[in-house]
Amino acid sequence: MGQGTDQGVAGDGGTPPPDKIAAGNAGQAETWNGDDGRYWVQQRERQEARYRRLTPHLMAAAGIRADSRVLDIGCGSGGTSLEAARAAAEGSVLGVDVSAPMLAEARKRAADSGLPQAAFERGDAQVHRFEDGAFDIAISRFGVMFFADPEAAFANIARALRPGGQLAFLCWRSLRDNAYMTVPMDAIAPYVQLPELDAPGAPGPFSLADADRITKLLDSTGFDEITISAVDEPMWMGPDPDDVVAYQLDMPGSRAMLAEASAEARAKTVTALRDALAEHQGSDGVTLGSAAWLVTARRR
């Protein structure tokens, strides 16, 4: 429940042709062009609010200048792409993602914000045919953990950067380090069957939780000057427990999970989740801890 939705896998409207989606990523593409993609468009403003203490770490590390050419991997509805475009007023930003609904929202937001330097393409960053050396900076906010073949993906991103180009991304540390996930999950675990979100080696929100794996991955795909720093920030979940319960249980995955539970189990799930969240209510609303890695590197 509540995992980051920015995805590391992006052309234009309609489902990408099969050759634009890497082997093993078809399931991700199908998910983010269905109910999940539409749901996260509806929740765009909440998602930006959830990340409001995390995003500044990424943008500061990226070092975007007025004339920078920026690639945003797994841009979703364009939150980080638009921030990058404001910084790169004389440059350009390309956001890539697999989700047509989210990219449509990103294009609308760029037009409404008067940011013509922000463009968006749909495709899979693992195999997308970026022009070699076309970008000065590549960024991603929780969008690089979902590749079926992360080695191929980061090698492709490296090729898209000019020599010496900067890579900066946020990814989640371990599931157990992230209270924004464990508090809700622990509360409802007695009543429903929870999904496995941190299977070792499998694509998913916690696939890059191991810092040593990140270092080896980047070193083997064309990067050096690798730094990995822990970022711990409170995550705003919503104004009050009832609001957060409604939000979390309306997620497509949660709806599917609850559909398999009995009426009694569903009622107990709601009560347990509300009670757990109430313990974290403050003057700013409900907040839970988050734990991420901030990763930077240079293309060799």
Tab-separated table of C-alpha atoms in Angstrom:
chain	number	residue	atom	x	y	z
A	1	MET	CA	0.000	0.000	0.000
A	2	GLY	CA	1.193	3.468	-0.827
A	3	GLN	CA	4.334	2.646	-2.782
A	4	GLY	CA	5.874	5.286	-5.029
A	5	THR	CA	4.253	5.395	-8.446
A	6	ASP	CA	6.825	7.069	-10.614
A	7	GLN	CA	7.851	4.443	-13.113
A	8	GLY	CA	11.142	3.823	-14.903
A	9	VAL	CA	9.561	2.417	-18.007
A	10	ALA	CA	7.992	5.490	-21.437
A	11	GLY	CA	6.305	7.653	-27.302
A	12	ASP	CA	3.096	9.082	-27.579
A	13	GLY	CA	-0.539	8.145	-27.021
A	14	GLY	CA	-1.757	4.593	-27.364
A	15	THR	CA	-0.038	1.409	-26.252
A	16	PRO	CA	3.625	1.318	-27.295
A	17	PRO	CA	4.481	-1.159	-30.074
A	18	PRO	CA	5.928	-4.395	-28.696
A	19	ASP	CA	9.465	-3.444	-29.776
A	20	LYS	CA	9.288	-0.331	-27.566
A	21	ILE	CA	8.753	-2.428	-24.413
A	22	ALA	CA	11.595	-4.584	-23.143
A	23	ALA	CA	11.111	-8.264	-22.524
A	24	GLY	CA	9.818	-8.653	-18.983
A	25	ASN	CA	8.396	-5.114	-18.781
A	26	ALA	CA	5.096	-5.803	-20.556
A	27	GLY	CA	3.299	-6.315	-17.252
A	28	GLN	CA	4.453	-2.917	-15.988
A	29	ALA	CA	3.251	-1.282	-19.212
A	30	GLU	CA	-0.162	-2.948	-18.955
A	31	THR	CA	-0.553	-1.947	-15.310
A	32	TRP	CA	0.307	1.717	-15.824
A	33	ASN	CA	-1.975	2.076	-18.828
A	34	GLY	CA	-4.970	0.686	-16.961
A	35	ASP	CA	-6.634	1.484	-13.645
A	36	ASP	CA	-3.345	2.255	-11.917
A	37	GLY	CA	-2.364	4.954	-14.397
A	38	ARG	CA	-5.781	6.591	-14.286
A	39	TYR	CA	-5.889	6.412	-10.496
A	40	TRP	CA	-2.523	8.130	-10.069
A	41	VAL	CA	-3.557	10.901	-12.450
A	42	GLN	CA	-6.509	11.553	-10.139
A	43	GLN	CA	-4.156	11.503	-7.142
A	44	ARG	CA	-1.479	13.702	-8.746
A	45	GLU	CA	-1.752	16.589	-6.277
A	46	ARG	CA	-1.680	14.270	-3.270
A	47	GLN	CA	1.351	12.473	-4.656
A	48	GLU	CA	3.246	15.731	-5.052
A	49	ALA	CA	2.303	16.667	-1.476
A	50	ARG	CA	3.532	13.281	-0.234
A	51	TYR	CA	6.924	13.899	-1.849
A	52	ARG	CA	7.224	17.570	-0.930
A	53	ARG	CA	10.085	16.946	1.536
A	54	LEU	CA	11.836	14.427	-0.713
A	55	THR	CA	11.797	16.145	-4.100
A	56	PRO	CA	14.063	19.058	-3.036
A	57	HIS	CA	16.868	16.584	-2.264
A	58	LEU	CA	16.704	15.269	-5.830
A	59	MET	CA	16.566	18.677	-7.475
A	60	ALA	CA	19.491	20.003	-5.430
A	61	ALA	CA	21.611	16.975	-6.339
A	62	ALA	CA	20.762	17.246	-10.046
A	63	GLY	CA	22.377	20.680	-10.364
A	64	ILE	CA	20.158	21.807	-13.239
A	65	ARG	CA	21.293	25.040	-14.920
A	66	ALA	CA	19.366	27.430	-17.162
A	67	ASP	CA	20.709	25.791	-20.340
A	68	SER	CA	20.671	22.138	-19.174
A	69	ARG	CA	19.253	19.337	-21.304
A	70	VAL	CA	17.457	17.080	-18.814
A	71	LEU	CA	16.085	13.538	-19.101
A	72	ASP	CA	13.444	12.539	-16.510
A	73	ILE	CA	13.105	8.762	-16.242
A	74	GLY	CA	9.711	7.476	-15.106
A	75	CYS	CA	8.275	10.987	-15.048
A	76	GLY	CA	4.683	9.973	-14.287
A	77	SER	CA	2.379	12.986	-14.403
A	78	GLY	CA	5.323	15.337	-14.795
A	79	GLY	CA	5.923	16.746	-11.323
A	80	THR	CA	9.716	16.542	-11.460
A	81	SER	CA	9.805	17.309	-15.193
A	82	LEU	CA	8.066	20.623	-14.621
A	83	GLU	CA	10.363	21.492	-11.728
A	84	ALA	CA	13.315	20.720	-13.968
A	85	ALA	CA	11.833	22.833	-16.772
A	86	ARG	CA	11.487	25.823	-14.466
A	87	ALA	CA	15.190	25.517	-13.651
A	88	ALA	CA	16.192	24.858	-17.284
A	89	ALA	CA	14.396	27.910	-18.670
A	90	GLU	CA	16.732	28.134	-21.681
A	91	GLY	CA	17.298	24.402	-22.003
A	92	SER	CA	15.042	21.389	-22.461
A	93	VAL	CA	13.446	18.579	-20.483
A	94	LEU	CA	12.272	15.229	-21.837
A	95	GLY	CA	10.096	13.109	-19.567
A	96	VAL	CA	9.656	9.429	-20.427
A	97	ASP	CA	7.210	6.917	-18.985
A	98	VAL	CA	5.107	3.934	-20.080
A	99	SER	CA	1.809	5.390	-18.847
A	100	ALA	CA	-0.251	7.153	-21.531
A	101	PRO	CA	-2.791	8.550	-19.003
A	102	MET	CA	-0.050	10.036	-16.839
A	103	LEU	CA	1.829	11.461	-19.818
A	104	ALA	CA	-1.354	13.111	-21.087
A	105	GLU	CA	-1.660	14.803	-17.700
A	106	ALA	CA	2.010	15.832	-17.812
A	107	ARG	CA	1.571	17.456	-21.232
A	108	LYS	CA	-1.509	19.320	-20.017
A	109	ARG	CA	0.294	20.581	-16.945
A	110	ALA	CA	3.286	21.747	-19.010
A	111	ALA	CA	1.001	23.666	-21.372
A	112	ASP	CA	-1.007	25.178	-18.518
A	113	SER	CA	2.227	26.221	-16.800
A	114	GLY	CA	3.707	27.863	-19.895
A	115	LEU	CA	6.714	25.515	-20.047
A	116	PRO	CA	7.230	24.682	-23.742
A	117	GLN	CA	10.741	23.405	-22.979
A	118	ALA	CA	9.160	20.352	-21.302
A	119	ALA	CA	8.299	17.512	-23.710
A	120	PHE	CA	7.140	13.969	-23.045
A	121	GLU	CA	7.539	10.656	-24.842
A	122	ARG	CA	6.074	7.255	-24.186
A	123	GLY	CA	8.411	4.306	-24.185
A	124	ASP	CA	10.526	2.037	-22.013
A	125	ALA	CA	13.766	3.638	-20.810
A	126	GLN	CA	15.349	0.186	-20.821
A	127	VAL	CA	15.234	0.058	-24.644
A	128	HIS	CA	14.144	3.541	-25.758
A	129	ARG	CA	16.314	4.856	-28.611
A	130	PHE	CA	17.705	8.012	-27.057
A	131	GLU	CA	20.174	9.985	-29.124
A	132	ASP	CA	23.694	9.293	-27.881
A	133	GLY	CA	24.957	12.069	-25.595
A	134	ALA	CA	21.766	14.098	-25.973
A	135	PHE	CA	21.416	15.037	-22.309
A	136	ASP	CA	23.498	16.784	-19.665
A	137	ILE	CA	21.518	15.441	-16.698
A	138	ALA	CA	19.271	12.439	-16.042
A	139	ILE	CA	16.958	12.431	-13.027
A	140	SER	CA	14.402	10.074	-11.570
A	141	ARG	CA	12.150	10.228	-8.524
A	142	PHE	CA	11.408	6.636	-7.576
A	143	GLY	CA	11.259	5.558	-11.222
A	144	VAL	CA	14.293	3.306	-11.688
A	145	MET	CA	13.362	0.326	-9.494
A	146	PHE	CA	10.983	-1.390	-11.913
A	147	PHE	CA	13.229	-2.517	-14.784
A	148	ALA	CA	13.242	-6.204	-15.695
A	149	ASP	CA	16.880	-5.729	-16.763
A	150	PRO	CA	18.376	-2.862	-14.730
A	151	GLU	CA	21.823	-3.367	-16.300
A	152	ALA	CA	20.409	-2.725	-19.773
A	153	ALA	CA	18.388	0.227	-18.494
A	154	PHE	CA	21.258	2.057	-16.816
A	155	ALA	CA	23.572	1.356	-19.757
A	156	ASN	CA	20.932	2.924	-22.033
A	157	ILE	CA	20.620	5.935	-19.736
A	158	ALA	CA	24.403	6.285	-19.687
A	159	ARG	CA	24.495	6.338	-23.495
A	160	ALA	CA	21.876	9.086	-23.494
A	161	LEU	CA	24.128	11.291	-21.331
A	162	ARG	CA	27.114	13.216	-22.654
A	163	PRO	CA	30.479	12.162	-21.172
A	164	GLY	CA	30.627	13.686	-17.692
A	165	GLY	CA	26.841	14.039	-17.601
A	166	GLN	CA	25.126	13.849	-14.218
A	167	LEU	CA	22.774	11.127	-12.992
A	168	ALA	CA	20.665	11.783	-9.876
A	169	PHE	CA	17.846	9.614	-8.580
A	170	LEU	CA	15.861	8.711	-5.498
A	171	CYS	CA	15.001	5.104	-4.735
A	172	TRP	CA	13.534	3.473	-1.643
A	173	ARG	CA	15.616	1.795	1.021
A	174	SER	CA	14.230	-1.402	2.556
A	175	LEU	CA	10.543	-1.989	3.129
A	176	ARG	CA	11.048	-2.284	6.888
A	177	ASP	CA	12.792	1.115	6.945
A	178	ASN	CA	9.737	2.821	5.468
A	179	ALA	CA	7.053	3.434	8.057
A	180	TYR	CA	4.759	4.927	5.425
A	181	MET	CA	4.441	1.347	4.181
A	182	THR	CA	4.891	-0.753	7.305
A	183	VAL	CA	2.454	1.087	9.583
A	184	PRO	CA	-0.542	0.475	7.277
A	185	MET	CA	0.603	-3.003	6.270
A	186	ASP	CA	1.236	-4.203	9.810
A	187	ALA	CA	-2.180	-2.903	10.871
A	188	ILE	CA	-4.119	-4.816	8.234
A	189	ALA	CA	-1.936	-7.936	7.954
A	190	PRO	CA	-4.146	-10.021	10.313
A	191	TYR	CA	-7.186	-9.535	8.076
A	192	VAL	CA	-6.080	-9.624	4.424
A	193	GLN	CA	-3.466	-11.281	2.223
A	194	LEU	CA	-0.753	-8.713	1.577
A	195	PRO	CA	1.253	-8.633	-1.670
A	196	GLU	CA	4.974	-9.346	-1.631
A	197	LEU	CA	6.674	-6.054	-2.461
A	198	ASP	CA	10.308	-6.838	-1.735
A	199	ALA	CA	11.070	-10.181	-3.374
A	200	PRO	CA	14.891	-10.395	-3.695
A	201	GLY	CA	16.090	-9.438	-7.174
A	202	ALA	CA	12.602	-8.825	-8.548
A	203	PRO	CA	11.526	-5.498	-10.079
A	204	GLY	CA	9.552	-3.474	-7.576
A	205	PRO	CA	9.663	-0.457	-5.292
A	206	PHE	CA	12.431	-1.925	-3.097
A	207	SER	CA	14.604	-3.588	-5.738
A	208	LEU	CA	17.433	-1.059	-5.181
A	209	ALA	CA	17.367	-1.127	-1.384
A	210	ASP	CA	20.895	-2.583	-1.273
A	211	ALA	CA	23.429	0.248	-1.665
A	212	ASP	CA	26.174	-2.171	-2.682
A	213	ARG	CA	24.000	-3.425	-5.521
A	214	ILE	CA	23.469	0.143	-6.731
A	215	THR	CA	27.219	0.814	-6.727
A	216	LYS	CA	28.019	-2.358	-8.676
A	217	LEU	CA	25.147	-1.714	-11.099
A	218	LEU	CA	26.221	1.827	-11.924
A	219	ASP	CA	29.930	0.998	-12.088
A	220	SER	CA	29.227	-1.800	-14.579
A	221	THR	CA	27.030	0.353	-16.842
A	222	GLY	CA	29.277	3.325	-17.510
A	223	PHE	CA	29.165	5.519	-14.410
A	224	ASP	CA	31.738	6.674	-11.883
A	225	GLU	CA	31.935	9.238	-9.044
A	226	ILE	CA	29.068	7.317	-7.438
A	227	THR	CA	27.652	8.674	-4.175
A	228	ILE	CA	24.806	7.163	-2.161
A	229	SER	CA	23.333	9.122	0.742
A	230	ALA	CA	20.493	8.235	3.102
A	231	VAL	CA	17.493	10.560	3.042
A	232	ASP	CA	14.986	10.274	5.887
A	233	GLU	CA	11.954	12.543	5.724
A	234	PRO	CA	8.426	12.510	7.136
A	235	MET	CA	5.858	11.802	4.448
A	236	TRP	CA	2.538	13.615	4.571
A	237	MET	CA	-0.203	11.053	4.063
A	238	GLY	CA	-3.320	13.218	4.297
A	239	PRO	CA	-5.178	15.682	6.511
A	240	ASP	CA	-6.729	13.084	8.851
A	241	PRO	CA	-6.996	9.306	9.330
A	242	ASP	CA	-10.370	8.969	7.587
A	243	ASP	CA	-9.019	10.707	4.498
A	244	VAL	CA	-5.917	8.488	4.418
A	245	VAL	CA	-7.971	5.314	4.898
A	246	ALA	CA	-10.230	6.266	1.987
A	247	TYR	CA	-7.217	7.059	-0.183
A	248	GLN	CA	-5.289	3.904	0.604
A	249	LEU	CA	-8.205	1.516	0.307
A	250	ASP	CA	-9.234	3.037	-3.029
A	251	MET	CA	-5.913	2.147	-4.664
A	252	PRO	CA	-6.418	-0.444	-7.440
A	253	GLY	CA	-4.250	-2.962	-5.611
A	254	SER	CA	-6.105	-2.424	-2.345
A	255	ARG	CA	-9.487	-2.804	-4.018
A	256	ALA	CA	-8.393	-6.116	-5.502
A	257	MET	CA	-7.030	-7.255	-2.136
A	258	LEU	CA	-10.240	-6.351	-0.285
A	259	ALA	CA	-12.429	-8.005	-2.928
A	260	GLU	CA	-11.001	-11.349	-1.841
A	261	ALA	CA	-11.701	-10.736	1.866
A	262	SER	CA	-14.891	-11.411	3.800
A	263	ALA	CA	-17.175	-8.569	4.871
A	264	GLU	CA	-15.982	-9.020	8.457
A	265	ALA	CA	-12.331	-8.888	7.412
A	266	ARG	CA	-12.947	-5.755	5.354
A	267	ALA	CA	-14.591	-4.025	8.309
A	268	LYS	CA	-11.729	-4.985	10.614
A	269	THR	CA	-9.228	-3.773	8.029
A	270	VAL	CA	-10.814	-0.325	7.941
A	271	THR	CA	-10.914	-0.057	11.742
A	272	ALA	CA	-7.348	-1.293	12.227
A	273	LEU	CA	-5.982	1.030	9.569
A	274	ARG	CA	-7.794	4.065	10.967
A	275	ASP	CA	-6.603	3.308	14.506
A	276	ALA	CA	-2.980	2.888	13.373
A	277	LEU	CA	-3.000	6.136	11.414
A	278	ALA	CA	-4.633	8.066	14.254
A	279	GLU	CA	-1.465	7.516	16.297
A	280	HIS	CA	0.417	9.604	13.715
A	281	GLN	CA	-1.970	12.545	13.487
A	282	GLY	CA	-0.346	15.925	14.063
A	283	SER	CA	-1.044	19.566	13.404
A	284	ASP	CA	-0.029	19.073	9.735
A	285	GLY	CA	-2.150	15.958	9.284
A	286	VAL	CA	-1.038	12.334	9.255
A	287	THR	CA	2.696	11.844	8.660
A	288	LEU	CA	4.764	8.658	8.504
A	289	GLY	CA	8.476	8.166	8.049
A	290	SER	CA	10.122	7.499	4.696
A	291	ALA	CA	13.633	6.226	3.968
A	292	ALA	CA	15.294	6.660	0.584
A	293	TRP	CA	18.670	6.612	-1.099
A	294	LEU	CA	19.790	9.707	-2.971
A	295	VAL	CA	22.157	8.467	-5.668
A	296	THR	CA	24.410	10.553	-7.893
A	297	ALA	CA	26.954	9.516	-10.498
A	298	ARG	CA	28.756	10.762	-13.615
A	299	ARG	CA	28.857	9.151	-17.028
A	300	ARG	CA	32.416	8.105	-17.809
